[in-house]
């Protein structure tokens, strides 16, 4: 049976450390190594920060739902928000050769996770991310 952990947080950045701890611990419990746990946590942190900044425009009292699910061979992370969405083709980071702070979260998420899907719906935005466990011996 798949194991699932669901969390709901407000869009207040103060709660990011609590959520990061839960994500890292969950990934460890389902069999990811220490380094992968940190990378998965970083990807989710970047995605949550983007939701707070861009979907909710800094409002700190808006809901974000987080679902972590163990899948056959990995983890699926689903983030739901009810903020301003964007068309999926607009969901890009700035060019990598534009060297300055910020704007690289989307690149990091796509580099860390094996698959990333974003879908804006009429009543919510949904970001799904998957990461496979390394094969034995990797």
C-alpha positions as a printed Julia matrix, in Angstrom:
138×3 Matrix{Float64}:
   0.0    0.0     0.0
   1.25   3.49   -0.8
   2.06   5.66    2.17
   0.74   9.23    2.08
   1.47  12.3     4.18
  -0.74  15.37    3.74
   0.01  18.79    5.17
  -1.75  22.12    4.9
   0.2   25.27    5.62
  -0.45  28.97    5.33
   1.67  30.88    2.85
   3.74  32.39    5.65
   7.48  31.77    5.03
   7.99  31.21    8.78
   6.52  27.71    8.36
   8.93  26.62    5.62
  11.42  25.16    8.1
   8.73  22.94    9.64
   7.62  21.69    6.22
  11.23  21.14    5.1
  11.82  18.95    8.15
   8.7   16.89    7.44
   9.62  16.4     3.77
  13.21  15.41    4.52
  12.11  12.96    7.23
   9.36  11.45    5.04
  11.77  10.91    2.13
  14.17   9.2     4.52
  11.43   6.96    5.95
  10.49   5.69    2.5
  14.08   4.82    1.64
  15.85   7.79    0.08
  19.45   8.41    1.06
  20.54  11.49    2.97
  21.72  13.44   -0.08
  18.56  12.71   -2.1
  16.44  13.74    0.9
  18.18  17.12    0.96
  17.74  17.61   -2.81
  14.03  16.67   -2.73
  13.52  19.04    0.19
  15.27  21.84   -1.71
  13.04  21.3    -4.78
   9.86  21.44   -2.68
  11.15  24.49   -0.79
  11.77  26.31   -4.09
   8.3   25.41   -5.35
   6.64  26.59   -2.11
   8.6   29.84   -2.23
   7.41  30.41   -5.81
   3.8   29.82   -4.74
   4.16  32.33   -1.91
   5.85  34.92   -4.07
   4.06  34.57   -7.4
   0.68  32.89   -6.85
  -0.12  34.65   -3.57
   1.98  37.82   -4.12
   3.39  37.69   -0.6
   0.07  37.26    1.23
   0.89  35.18    4.29
  -2.56  33.81    5.12
  -3.35  31.71    2.04
  -3.57  27.9     2.03
  -1.06  25.58    0.42
  -1.75  21.85    0.43
   1.18  19.44    0.31
   0.82  15.75   -0.4
   3.77  13.36   -0.23
   3.17   9.85   -1.54
   5.43   6.87   -1.74
   5.13   5.38   -5.2
   6.47   2.22   -6.74
  10.14   3.1    -6.72
  10.01   6.72   -5.58
   8.13   9.72   -4.26
   5.39  11.94   -5.68
   4.95  15.45   -4.28
   1.78  17.41   -5.09
   1.41  21.09   -4.19
  -2.0   22.78   -4.49
  -2.67  26.47   -4.16
  -5.57  28.78   -4.97
  -3.55  31.79   -6.08
  -2.87  33.38   -9.42
  -1.83  30.77  -11.95
   0.26  31.02  -15.07
   0.13  29.2   -18.35
   2.46  26.2   -18.19
   4.59  27.54  -21.05
   5.24  30.7   -19.0
   6.64  28.67  -16.1
  10.32  29.15  -16.87
  13.28  30.53  -15.03
  15.38  33.32  -16.39
  18.22  32.4   -18.78
  21.06  30.6   -17.02
  23.65  32.95  -18.52
  21.94  35.9   -16.78
  24.13  35.7   -13.67
  22.5   37.39  -10.67
  20.64  36.3    -7.53
  17.17  34.78   -7.83
  15.12  33.38  -10.67
  16.67  29.92  -10.8
  14.14  27.98   -8.7
  12.36  26.47  -11.7
  15.66  25.32  -13.17
  16.64  23.71   -9.86
  13.29  21.95   -9.47
  13.52  20.47  -12.97
  17.14  19.43  -12.45
  16.5   17.78   -9.07
  13.22  16.01   -9.78
  12.78  13.36  -12.49
   9.43  14.68  -13.69
   7.56  17.94  -13.08
   4.02  18.75  -14.25
   2.19  22.01  -13.62
  -1.5   22.56  -14.35
  -3.58  25.66  -13.65
  -7.28  24.9   -13.12
 -10.2   27.28  -12.63
 -10.1   26.91   -8.84
  -6.52  25.85   -8.11
  -2.97  25.37   -9.36
  -1.42  21.93   -9.12
   2.28  21.14   -9.25
   3.25  17.44   -9.36
   6.84  16.34   -8.96
   8.29  12.83   -9.03
  11.64  11.48   -7.97
  12.75   7.87   -8.41
  14.89   6.1    -5.83
  18.35   5.28   -7.16
  18.84   1.71   -8.28
  20.63  -0.52   -5.79
  24.35   0.1    -5.95
  24.03   3.7    -7.29
